[in-house]
XYZ file of C-alpha atoms in Angstrom:
736
model
C 29.397 47.728 -65.803
C 29.476 46.480 -69.424
C 26.732 47.501 -71.802
C 23.932 45.032 -72.344
C 24.390 43.162 -75.632
C 22.171 40.795 -77.537
C 24.713 39.324 -79.973
C 23.335 36.184 -81.701
C 19.907 36.553 -80.068
C 16.944 36.367 -82.472
C 14.137 38.776 -81.612
C 10.630 38.706 -83.117
C 8.649 41.987 -82.702
C 5.036 42.063 -83.793
C 3.538 45.312 -84.983
C 7.023 46.742 -85.483
C 6.319 48.910 -88.486
C 6.006 52.053 -86.397
C 5.648 53.545 -82.940
C 6.810 51.384 -80.005
C 7.477 48.323 -82.185
C 9.820 50.236 -84.454
C 11.686 51.682 -81.423
C 12.163 48.146 -79.961
C 13.446 46.843 -83.304
C 16.033 49.591 -83.729
C 17.170 49.277 -80.115
C 17.668 45.545 -80.234
C 19.455 45.739 -83.577
C 21.771 48.443 -82.339
C 22.876 46.061 -79.557
C 23.646 43.126 -81.835
C 20.326 41.253 -82.023
C 19.010 39.639 -85.193
C 15.518 41.190 -85.648
C 12.367 39.940 -87.387
C 10.182 42.918 -88.043
C 6.548 41.830 -88.304
C 3.773 44.176 -89.417
C 0.590 43.399 -91.385
C 0.519 47.005 -92.606
C -3.125 47.625 -91.791
C -4.756 50.694 -90.400
C -5.510 51.438 -86.749
C -8.853 49.487 -86.907
C -7.263 46.403 -88.492
C -8.294 47.031 -92.125
C -6.066 46.654 -95.082
C -2.542 45.242 -95.568
C 0.789 46.520 -96.806
C 4.456 45.509 -96.733
C 5.839 48.988 -96.739
C 5.786 49.476 -92.923
C 7.923 46.434 -92.122
C 10.219 46.991 -95.102
C 11.016 50.565 -94.045
C 12.110 49.459 -90.569
C 14.233 46.618 -92.013
C 15.885 49.075 -94.383
C 16.528 51.444 -91.459
C 18.143 48.663 -89.398
C 20.357 47.591 -92.266
C 21.350 51.146 -92.909
C 22.603 51.311 -89.333
C 24.721 48.201 -89.820
C 22.263 45.718 -88.249
C 20.583 42.566 -89.488
C 16.910 42.173 -89.933
C 14.193 40.407 -91.844
C 10.626 41.425 -92.645
C 7.416 39.490 -92.087
C 3.964 40.574 -93.215
C 1.677 37.936 -91.750
C -1.125 38.494 -89.262
C -0.364 37.560 -85.703
C -3.279 35.152 -85.902
C -0.959 33.006 -88.051
C 1.622 32.626 -85.282
C 3.417 29.656 -86.817
C 4.250 31.672 -89.960
C 5.889 34.431 -87.883
C 8.069 31.984 -86.011
C 8.998 30.066 -89.166
C 10.090 33.342 -90.705
C 12.512 33.766 -87.787
C 13.800 30.166 -88.199
C 14.160 30.553 -91.968
C 16.038 33.857 -91.597
C 18.230 33.236 -88.570
C 17.786 29.591 -87.495
C 16.293 30.131 -83.945
C 13.939 32.237 -81.822
C 15.012 33.693 -78.443
C 12.808 36.662 -77.719
C 9.185 37.449 -78.595
C 7.744 40.972 -78.112
C 3.949 40.777 -78.467
C 3.327 44.438 -79.470
C 0.809 44.281 -82.390
C -2.540 45.894 -81.720
C -5.542 47.730 -83.154
C -8.344 49.813 -81.659
C -12.099 49.857 -82.253
C -13.205 52.213 -79.511
C -16.944 52.272 -78.753
C -19.080 52.805 -75.683
C -20.197 49.484 -74.300
C -23.777 49.991 -75.582
C -22.559 50.537 -79.114
C -19.931 47.716 -79.208
C -20.707 45.208 -81.938
C -19.693 41.570 -82.071
C -17.126 42.551 -84.741
C -15.703 45.308 -82.548
C -15.279 42.777 -79.704
C -13.965 39.850 -81.744
C -11.365 41.765 -83.817
C -9.758 43.294 -80.712
C -9.511 39.919 -79.033
C -8.252 38.151 -82.176
C -5.399 40.603 -82.631
C -4.407 41.394 -79.003
C -5.162 38.210 -77.047
C -5.484 35.416 -79.630
C -2.622 36.848 -81.672
C -0.214 36.938 -78.656
C -1.268 33.394 -77.784
C -0.668 32.092 -81.333
C 2.773 33.658 -81.762
C 3.924 32.695 -78.225
C 2.654 29.094 -78.534
C 4.518 28.772 -81.825
C 7.774 29.831 -80.145
C 7.302 28.013 -76.906
C 8.704 24.547 -77.703
C 11.776 26.035 -79.441
C 12.448 27.983 -76.239
C 11.886 24.979 -74.090
C 14.381 22.882 -76.086
C 17.090 25.563 -75.925
C 16.398 26.293 -72.254
C 16.060 29.981 -72.893
C 13.275 32.398 -73.783
C 12.111 35.915 -72.986
C 8.563 36.982 -73.747
C 6.933 40.439 -73.399
C 3.120 40.835 -73.281
C 1.778 44.350 -73.879
C -1.014 45.011 -71.494
C -2.519 48.454 -70.796
C -3.591 50.771 -68.016
C -6.999 50.503 -69.713
C -7.022 46.830 -68.768
C -5.623 47.371 -65.279
C -7.871 50.320 -64.310
C -10.580 50.427 -67.001
C -11.284 53.286 -69.412
C -14.522 54.616 -70.940
C -15.193 53.441 -74.496
C -12.653 50.615 -74.381
C -14.484 47.668 -72.888
C -13.303 45.370 -75.711
C -9.684 46.613 -75.507
C -9.581 46.592 -71.707
C -10.826 42.974 -71.486
C -8.266 41.755 -74.012
C -5.489 43.612 -72.335
C -6.182 42.306 -68.888
C -6.448 38.837 -70.483
C -2.859 39.250 -71.648
C -1.753 39.912 -68.099
C -3.310 36.616 -66.943
C -1.718 34.750 -69.790
C 1.665 36.274 -68.937
C 1.388 35.342 -65.276
C 0.666 31.696 -66.137
C 3.422 31.500 -68.757
C 5.850 32.763 -66.131
C 4.993 29.853 -63.899
C 5.086 27.203 -66.634
C 8.260 28.508 -68.208
C 10.306 29.043 -65.040
C 12.041 25.601 -65.096
C 12.936 26.050 -68.781
C 14.518 29.520 -68.187
C 11.656 31.071 -70.089
C 10.633 34.372 -68.460
C 7.466 36.213 -69.320
C 6.658 39.791 -68.150
C 4.054 42.358 -69.007
C 4.345 46.052 -69.659
C 1.641 48.753 -69.661
C 3.317 51.481 -71.682
C 2.223 55.070 -71.904
C 3.690 56.403 -75.104
C 2.742 58.274 -78.239
C 1.543 55.815 -80.911
C -1.300 55.398 -83.285
C -3.268 53.526 -80.539
C -2.962 56.363 -77.989
C -3.910 59.101 -80.431
C -7.593 58.512 -79.762
C -7.307 58.751 -75.903
C -4.590 61.349 -75.228
C -4.411 65.062 -75.995
C -1.818 66.191 -78.596
C 0.458 68.044 -76.188
C 0.781 64.956 -73.910
C 1.527 62.698 -76.879
C 4.393 65.011 -77.910
C 5.945 64.510 -74.501
C 5.640 60.730 -74.445
C 8.280 59.391 -76.752
C 8.536 55.588 -77.518
C 12.248 55.612 -76.780
C 11.435 56.071 -73.104
C 9.787 52.570 -73.061
C 12.318 50.539 -75.034
C 15.044 50.414 -72.294
C 12.686 48.555 -69.952
C 11.855 46.005 -72.638
C 15.453 45.367 -73.426
C 16.407 44.833 -69.782
C 13.542 42.414 -69.264
C 14.682 40.398 -72.286
C 18.370 40.176 -71.364
C 19.701 36.854 -70.052
C 21.025 38.700 -66.997
C 17.542 39.761 -65.902
C 15.815 37.235 -63.634
C 12.521 39.124 -63.351
C 9.603 36.806 -64.136
C 5.880 37.304 -63.905
C 6.152 41.024 -63.355
C 3.900 43.769 -64.598
C 5.282 47.327 -65.132
C 3.815 50.667 -65.971
C 6.335 52.720 -68.063
C 6.341 56.114 -69.832
C 8.083 59.469 -70.015
C 11.288 57.990 -68.557
C 9.458 56.543 -65.510
C 9.133 52.852 -64.640
C 7.056 51.378 -61.821
C 6.181 47.795 -60.871
C 2.575 46.848 -59.945
C 1.406 44.184 -57.467
C -1.938 43.135 -56.043
C -3.063 44.200 -52.569
C -5.801 42.643 -50.470
C -7.553 43.567 -47.185
C -7.192 41.161 -44.240
C -10.935 40.666 -44.737
C -13.290 38.980 -42.316
C -14.519 35.452 -41.603
C -18.306 35.473 -41.774
C -19.153 31.823 -41.211
C -18.645 29.309 -38.480
C -20.019 25.985 -37.318
C -22.803 27.760 -35.321
C -23.258 30.787 -37.543
C -24.081 30.564 -41.287
C -22.879 33.177 -43.708
C -25.677 35.551 -44.674
C -26.012 38.724 -46.817
C -26.780 40.581 -43.542
C -23.367 39.387 -42.104
C -21.623 40.752 -45.244
C -23.474 44.067 -44.867
C -22.682 44.379 -41.165
C -19.014 43.695 -41.720
C -18.571 45.648 -44.949
C -16.281 48.269 -43.454
C -13.983 45.578 -42.174
C -14.030 43.653 -45.400
C -12.974 46.854 -47.274
C -10.399 48.094 -44.678
C -6.906 48.104 -46.249
C -5.159 48.683 -42.992
C -2.594 45.876 -42.510
C -3.269 44.796 -46.136
C -1.502 41.786 -47.540
C 0.126 41.581 -50.984
C -0.104 38.061 -52.368
C 2.019 37.335 -55.373
C 0.774 33.716 -56.174
C -2.181 31.538 -55.714
C -0.515 29.881 -52.783
C 0.051 33.199 -51.049
C -3.396 34.345 -51.952
C -5.083 31.357 -50.208
C -2.507 30.700 -47.520
C -1.031 34.058 -46.615
C -0.032 32.991 -43.135
C 1.846 29.711 -43.909
C 5.181 31.384 -43.839
C 4.351 33.141 -40.582
C 3.284 29.811 -39.142
C 6.533 28.139 -40.231
C 8.400 30.829 -38.267
C 6.312 30.979 -35.132
C 8.850 32.801 -33.117
C 8.999 35.686 -35.576
C 8.239 39.091 -34.022
C 7.301 40.541 -37.391
C 3.611 39.556 -37.220
C 1.699 42.715 -36.519
C -1.523 42.435 -34.522
C -4.586 43.166 -36.554
C -6.937 45.421 -34.563
C -9.796 44.798 -36.915
C -9.673 41.060 -36.556
C -10.909 41.171 -32.988
C -14.428 41.105 -34.333
C -13.811 37.793 -36.044
C -12.454 36.272 -32.931
C -15.424 36.809 -30.680
C -18.811 35.130 -30.627
C -21.985 36.992 -31.250
C -22.189 37.413 -27.532
C -18.793 39.059 -27.427
C -16.836 36.271 -25.640
C -13.059 36.235 -26.041
C -11.333 33.091 -27.384
C -9.417 33.082 -24.088
C -12.658 31.899 -22.477
C -12.214 28.606 -24.273
C -9.002 27.728 -22.311
C -9.675 24.753 -20.104
C -12.826 23.636 -21.842
C -13.174 19.976 -22.676
C -14.409 18.427 -25.917
C -16.764 15.543 -25.948
C -15.134 12.217 -25.097
C -14.732 9.963 -28.140
C -13.894 6.293 -28.714
C -12.032 4.726 -31.541
C -12.298 1.012 -32.313
C -9.706 -0.592 -34.564
C -8.391 -3.973 -35.671
C -5.145 -5.352 -37.116
C -6.308 -4.142 -40.507
C -6.269 -0.498 -39.394
C -2.669 -0.839 -38.114
C -1.546 -2.497 -41.382
C -3.382 0.079 -43.523
C -1.632 2.903 -41.564
C 1.772 1.234 -41.999
C 1.235 1.082 -45.752
C 0.069 4.672 -45.684
C 3.373 5.886 -44.224
C 5.471 3.938 -46.745
C 6.079 0.484 -45.339
C 6.488 -2.229 -47.963
C 6.862 -5.977 -48.147
C 10.007 -5.326 -50.187
C 11.749 -4.662 -46.864
C 11.802 -7.850 -44.739
C 11.949 -5.888 -41.468
C 8.656 -4.255 -42.317
C 6.738 -7.536 -42.244
C 6.054 -7.380 -38.539
C 4.020 -4.191 -39.188
C 2.174 -5.613 -42.251
C 1.394 -9.291 -41.456
C -0.990 -9.936 -38.597
C 0.348 -13.508 -38.011
C 3.896 -12.459 -37.746
C 5.275 -13.514 -34.363
C 6.274 -9.908 -33.606
C 3.237 -8.226 -35.162
C 2.804 -4.681 -33.727
C 1.460 -1.237 -34.431
C 3.646 1.673 -35.460
C 3.959 4.202 -32.644
C 2.744 7.127 -34.730
C -0.598 5.341 -35.354
C -1.428 6.994 -31.991
C -2.254 10.244 -33.854
C -5.224 8.572 -35.593
C -7.591 8.068 -32.587
C -6.695 11.521 -31.207
C -7.264 13.105 -34.586
C -10.582 11.507 -34.709
C -11.345 13.139 -31.362
C -10.511 16.567 -32.767
C -12.640 16.064 -35.874
C -15.583 14.278 -34.414
C -15.661 15.876 -30.951
C -15.432 19.190 -32.670
C -13.390 22.198 -31.855
C -16.171 24.005 -33.677
C -18.560 22.971 -30.866
C -16.846 25.390 -28.498
C -18.817 28.697 -28.919
C -15.989 30.812 -27.529
C -13.759 29.831 -30.449
C -16.333 30.397 -33.216
C -13.923 28.453 -35.632
C -14.278 28.356 -39.402
C -12.545 25.030 -40.138
C -11.707 26.163 -43.664
C -9.282 28.642 -42.077
C -7.500 26.001 -40.014
C -3.866 24.931 -40.565
C -1.991 22.219 -38.742
C 1.096 23.911 -37.466
C 2.906 21.471 -35.096
C 2.401 17.997 -33.584
C 3.656 16.424 -30.372
C 3.076 12.739 -29.477
C 4.194 10.844 -26.405
C 3.606 7.135 -25.762
C 3.416 5.665 -22.297
C 3.328 2.098 -23.512
C 3.224 0.417 -26.951
C -0.124 0.590 -28.654
C -2.229 -2.582 -28.616
C -2.582 -4.065 -32.147
C -6.387 -3.920 -31.839
C -8.978 -2.630 -29.412
C -10.941 0.413 -28.414
C -9.268 3.641 -27.363
C -10.985 6.552 -25.534
C -9.760 10.108 -26.065
C -10.393 13.099 -23.809
C -9.487 16.516 -25.262
C -8.882 19.895 -23.583
C -8.157 23.340 -24.942
C -4.840 23.870 -23.154
C -4.302 27.452 -24.379
C -5.066 30.033 -27.066
C -2.304 32.296 -28.380
C -2.632 35.599 -30.273
C -0.359 35.638 -33.279
C -1.760 38.869 -34.837
C -2.889 37.516 -38.183
C -4.350 34.521 -36.558
C -4.606 32.504 -33.374
C -2.876 29.294 -32.251
C -5.006 26.768 -30.367
C -3.138 24.159 -28.274
C -5.361 21.069 -28.043
C -4.193 18.405 -25.565
C -5.651 14.929 -26.161
C -5.104 12.095 -23.620
C -5.972 8.623 -24.977
C -6.789 5.608 -22.786
C -7.047 1.849 -23.249
C -9.624 1.063 -20.599
C -8.432 3.154 -17.617
C -4.753 3.006 -18.628
C -3.304 6.134 -20.211
C -1.686 5.037 -23.518
C -0.561 8.230 -25.195
C -0.704 12.045 -25.176
C -1.015 14.291 -28.317
C -0.753 17.991 -28.527
C -2.080 19.611 -31.725
C -0.919 23.131 -32.478
C -3.616 24.552 -34.740
C -3.368 27.951 -36.511
C -6.680 29.676 -37.267
C -6.351 32.354 -39.889
C -7.977 35.691 -39.202
C -8.699 34.954 -35.544
C -5.869 36.969 -33.955
C -5.788 40.482 -32.541
C -7.869 39.750 -29.370
C -5.058 40.871 -27.036
C -3.865 37.458 -25.929
C -0.280 36.295 -25.211
C 2.036 35.098 -27.967
C 3.583 32.098 -26.207
C 2.659 29.493 -23.623
C 4.506 27.401 -21.093
C 2.044 24.606 -21.914
C 3.341 24.283 -25.498
C 5.716 21.414 -26.379
C 8.494 23.380 -28.049
C 10.426 22.467 -31.179
C 14.208 22.275 -30.920
C 16.739 23.286 -33.584
C 19.132 20.503 -34.685
C 22.897 20.642 -34.132
C 24.972 22.638 -36.626
C 27.209 19.755 -37.585
C 26.571 17.515 -40.583
C 23.841 14.839 -40.008
C 24.919 11.627 -38.334
C 22.638 9.608 -40.605
C 20.374 10.221 -43.514
C 17.565 7.916 -44.755
C 15.182 8.502 -47.629
C 12.140 6.881 -49.127
C 10.342 7.636 -52.350
C 6.587 8.159 -51.762
C 4.293 6.472 -54.254
C 2.044 8.313 -56.641
C -0.920 6.993 -54.590
C 0.639 7.696 -51.161
C -1.934 10.351 -50.191
C -4.855 8.267 -51.524
C -3.625 5.405 -49.302
C -2.919 7.428 -46.195
C -6.348 9.085 -46.233
C -7.910 5.688 -45.614
C -6.720 5.942 -42.058
C -9.314 8.708 -41.430
C -8.174 12.027 -42.827
C -10.698 12.560 -45.616
C -9.725 16.119 -46.598
C -10.286 16.299 -50.392
C -7.120 18.460 -50.676
C -5.189 15.178 -50.717
C -7.178 13.389 -53.463
C -9.201 15.804 -55.576
C -7.196 17.878 -58.067
C -9.852 20.611 -58.176
C -9.671 21.069 -54.353
C -5.854 21.047 -54.472
C -5.972 23.787 -57.128
C -8.203 25.882 -54.828
C -5.445 25.667 -52.321
C -2.841 26.743 -54.861
C -1.322 23.339 -55.557
C -0.802 21.786 -58.992
C -1.645 18.337 -57.633
C -3.125 16.873 -54.445
C -0.612 17.070 -51.588
C 0.500 14.573 -49.035
C -0.840 14.843 -45.535
C 1.518 16.452 -43.060
C 0.960 13.548 -40.611
C 1.978 11.144 -43.409
C 5.383 12.820 -43.639
C 5.422 12.742 -39.841
C 5.031 8.926 -40.049
C 7.822 8.525 -42.546
C 10.187 10.534 -40.348
C 9.322 8.589 -37.218
C 9.932 5.189 -38.792
C 13.250 6.381 -40.313
C 14.417 7.106 -36.706
C 12.954 3.831 -35.476
C 14.888 1.976 -38.161
C 18.180 3.803 -37.784
C 18.423 3.902 -34.001
C 16.022 1.442 -32.507
C 16.127 -1.522 -34.869
C 12.344 -1.108 -35.395
C 11.752 -1.878 -31.718
C 8.531 0.027 -30.850
C 9.085 -0.362 -27.148
C 12.018 2.030 -27.489
C 9.911 4.884 -28.919
C 8.948 7.518 -26.394
C 7.945 10.842 -28.098
C 8.118 12.867 -31.266
C 7.725 16.571 -31.963
C 7.620 18.266 -35.414
C 6.745 21.543 -37.085
C 5.069 21.363 -40.445
C 6.759 23.728 -42.975
C 5.797 22.743 -46.524
C 3.818 19.909 -48.138
C 5.170 16.896 -50.024
C 3.790 15.955 -53.385
C 3.060 12.204 -53.884
C 5.908 10.694 -55.860
C 8.591 12.911 -54.293
C 11.312 11.521 -51.988
C 11.179 12.272 -48.255
C 14.811 12.536 -46.928
C 15.266 12.443 -43.149
C 18.465 13.929 -41.676
C 19.235 12.773 -38.182
C 21.559 13.887 -35.326
C 21.989 11.653 -32.296
C 22.221 13.420 -28.903
C 22.021 10.736 -26.259
C 18.497 9.381 -26.273
C 17.207 12.299 -28.313
C 17.382 12.090 -32.074
C 17.069 15.515 -33.739
C 15.649 15.347 -37.239
C 14.789 17.419 -40.257
C 12.949 16.257 -43.375
C 13.406 17.554 -46.900
C 12.035 16.811 -50.327
C 15.115 15.331 -51.936
C 14.217 16.504 -55.401
C 13.892 20.242 -54.481
C 15.778 20.489 -51.198
C 12.809 22.127 -49.493
C 12.443 21.512 -45.800
C 9.053 20.012 -44.964
C 9.522 19.075 -41.275
C 11.656 21.275 -38.997
C 12.629 21.743 -35.359
C 11.800 18.092 -34.903
C 13.060 15.366 -32.623
C 12.319 11.828 -31.451
C 13.007 10.774 -27.854
C 13.933 7.146 -27.406
C 14.184 5.036 -24.269
C 16.199 1.987 -23.142
C 18.562 2.529 -26.109
C 22.118 1.158 -25.954
C 24.456 3.030 -28.346
C 25.593 0.948 -31.237
C 29.094 1.582 -32.425
C 28.114 2.489 -35.996
C 25.504 4.974 -34.834
C 27.775 6.876 -32.422
C 28.159 10.499 -33.124
C 31.644 10.982 -34.611
C 34.295 12.673 -32.584
C 35.804 15.933 -33.810
C 38.203 15.132 -36.597
C 36.688 11.781 -37.451
C 35.240 11.083 -40.899
C 31.528 11.422 -41.486
C 31.797 8.928 -44.326
C 32.655 6.167 -41.804
C 29.021 6.133 -40.854
C 27.944 5.568 -44.430
C 30.426 2.706 -45.016
C 29.310 1.111 -41.766
C 25.706 1.111 -43.129
C 26.863 -0.220 -46.542
C 28.763 -2.985 -44.696
C 25.520 -3.970 -42.903
C 23.701 -4.129 -46.204
C 26.354 -6.139 -47.876
C 26.167 -8.595 -45.011
C 22.412 -8.977 -45.377
C 22.134 -8.854 -49.192
C 25.676 -9.411 -50.525
C 24.809 -12.402 -52.740
C 22.117 -10.438 -54.525
C 24.436 -7.401 -54.923
C 27.258 -9.525 -56.341
C 24.921 -10.993 -58.948
C 23.614 -7.561 -59.830
C 26.839 -5.447 -59.802
C 29.865 -7.799 -60.290
C 32.560 -5.239 -59.636
C 35.097 -4.079 -57.051
C 35.050 -0.438 -56.003
C 37.813 1.301 -54.155
C 37.076 4.630 -52.346
C 39.748 7.093 -51.509
C 38.511 9.633 -48.923
C 40.355 12.927 -48.697
C 40.527 15.198 -45.635
C 42.779 18.240 -45.268
C 44.288 17.555 -48.690
C 45.527 14.096 -47.705
C 44.204 10.590 -48.009
C 42.288 9.929 -44.729
C 40.805 6.526 -45.457
C 40.434 3.822 -48.112
C 37.498 1.461 -48.432
C 37.013 -1.482 -50.714
C 33.524 -2.703 -51.670
C 33.982 -6.126 -53.239
C 30.827 -7.114 -55.057
C 32.524 -9.553 -57.390
C 33.721 -12.400 -55.230
C 31.868 -14.720 -52.969
C 28.911 -13.060 -51.146
C 30.527 -9.641 -51.184
C 32.538 -7.822 -48.590
C 33.559 -4.404 -47.243
C 37.027 -3.810 -45.905
C 38.839 -0.703 -44.695
C 42.209 -0.229 -46.357
C 43.554 -0.624 -49.938
C 42.465 -3.590 -52.095
C 45.089 -6.322 -52.449
C 44.280 -6.722 -56.174
C 43.332 -4.342 -58.901
C 39.884 -2.664 -58.353
C 37.581 -2.174 -61.297
C 36.999 1.503 -60.298
C 38.706 3.825 -57.836
C 36.726 6.881 -56.686
C 38.472 9.772 -55.029
C 36.731 12.655 -53.296
C 36.699 14.576 -50.015
C 34.853 13.463 -46.953
C 32.546 16.491 -47.108
C 31.780 16.036 -50.834
C 31.168 12.244 -50.277
C 28.478 13.126 -47.680
C 26.951 15.660 -50.017
C 26.779 13.047 -52.772
C 25.091 10.346 -50.678
C 22.640 12.888 -49.192
C 21.628 14.036 -52.648
C 23.053 17.557 -52.146
C 25.654 17.155 -54.837
C 25.016 15.595 -58.197
C 27.722 13.004 -58.902
C 28.015 13.952 -62.575
C 28.430 17.609 -61.592
C 30.997 16.608 -59.010
C 32.927 14.667 -61.674
C 32.937 17.485 -64.232
C 33.940 20.109 -61.644
C 36.834 17.987 -60.438
C 35.479 17.272 -57.010
C 35.061 13.573 -57.816
C 37.847 11.681 -59.643
C 37.444 8.252 -61.305
C 40.057 5.771 -62.449
C 39.372 2.413 -64.161
C 36.083 1.388 -65.791
C 34.131 4.572 -65.467
C 30.943 2.934 -66.842
C 30.802 0.592 -63.823
C 30.459 3.650 -61.546
C 26.853 3.928 -62.687
C 26.120 0.766 -60.697
C 26.974 2.567 -57.439
C 23.432 3.844 -57.245
C 22.347 0.322 -56.358
C 24.626 0.467 -53.213
C 24.056 4.071 -52.128
C 20.360 4.451 -53.034
C 18.443 1.229 -53.472
C 19.950 -0.513 -50.427
C 21.824 1.900 -48.211
C 19.128 4.598 -48.697
C 21.573 7.273 -47.767
């Protein structure tokens, strides 16, 4: 493989007048980098100032044929260091925060000055220099940053309380910058070097210092700073030619509190061995993983890689020693739920319905002649049963609700829901499954209107830390998810959630602060409050209802989903659908990221007559025909408005197997608009040519149109500027 080069890259190295910094400067310069050598020229305790240290290294670099410039400012003046790089070389690409001093004292003898000077140079200095470089790196979409932490910070060391605290602070700073810089291609990593330098002279014997040369550290730093290296947020120990990566490890721990049992110091004492037992330890690498270590296991419930945790059996029994299996068959308290038209309307708004869509009015206006309740509203009274009736009231389960995750949901309707009334729910623990790291509780809820059974819900609830009691892993009572077909989706609909979507949905009864309070969301590892899983569930169901049932609630029979990842309010929920008789397989993604949020899902319909445009294409037929059929319906409904807005004729040439397979003309210039299959009789304003497969990727958001154009997948002839108006057809109206 070719040697790693840094030609044209500008590197700033602080504390580069000797030791590790000098070695970095020489190594970067030898490989083509333009180097700014910073050194204040003070002594090991931070006293004094001199230009000679930096000047000597610059002269050494130039003597070897490299390019370098000196800077003599303190790292506390970070802006001056970065300006020196800009003045000398016009940019800044790489920052190595290496400068440091020592003021070793036992903790009892550490003065305020000892503490403050160390933090000002190590932690504040690295902050000031990096902050000054940050926006330049963001704008150029490239940056590499190295923080120099220490084994003293990671493990502690006698006489270095001030130094240890600052060095571990640098590691925390590095971890956060890695997260914030990721989308700008700014990578930040930390190293804990063990090498001979003036800072290690006070803590290492002379013979060991002789064996630890700085040149054994530099190769790691250069690799981490190269544009080929994708490492980000890592921390490495390095020295004497050895490199090792560190990570955090955590015990499985123990749940010490439940609805019927408060957490006490005695409980901590009695379970101390279990709390400190690293058998089956987990290794979280992010806040999300730290607080939700089993989310990925839950999203792959058929995985056989979950190892039973023998120590968790204690957490899954009551003080009397009962097994969770004793809860199977137990019934929760019967609950009633009274609601009015307002609750139905509020729920419809919560799952994205809007008066902008005329067909939504029957779900939003109580005096509409066809006013009705969305089928998925049926989860609301049953969810109230779970919350109010209380799984935590069953002593055999001993549930800590803070450890509960909603894994899957099944809903079946036996008749359309009344638009108002009182519903009664009766809940039963259908089964309890042992997943090793936790337990799955299957809760069956039957809901009645009077004596008539209206609907059935099955909640699949994962309880972290409750597994290992020797139970079975699967159940015949569970409503299973089903993988979608492998072909391209037959239809795709998407809706943008509003910034206040979660705030609106929670008014239907799910008051979890995770969905409204940023501080609670942060505790769960999320940057902002997240959307309720059952809100995404509602979006998906109404997409199917619209696409295949013309919003006729009487045709809705059942829905099953598995919750994989959360949606953030403001993101777009995209539902991909495959028709298989009366079953509609579906999968939901966040359009902006491509992340799957609902998987293994389906909706069962009843009394559905296949409509020609929704029919699953035969082998060899064009997928794009489905899209144009939908566009045709929209033009028929809203053509006059589109003609006024767009005023153009578009001709589409669809390619399959290297040949023209179809031509479509969208006329939004004449009359009330039209769609016709075949070439346009006149001269179109724009002709778009692309393959059937690429067309589907474009309308589903999988392929950016501009990228398709510049890579030759999409070809344009005519008035290219008018092609920007296609978004109004493909997104605003067709929602494909």
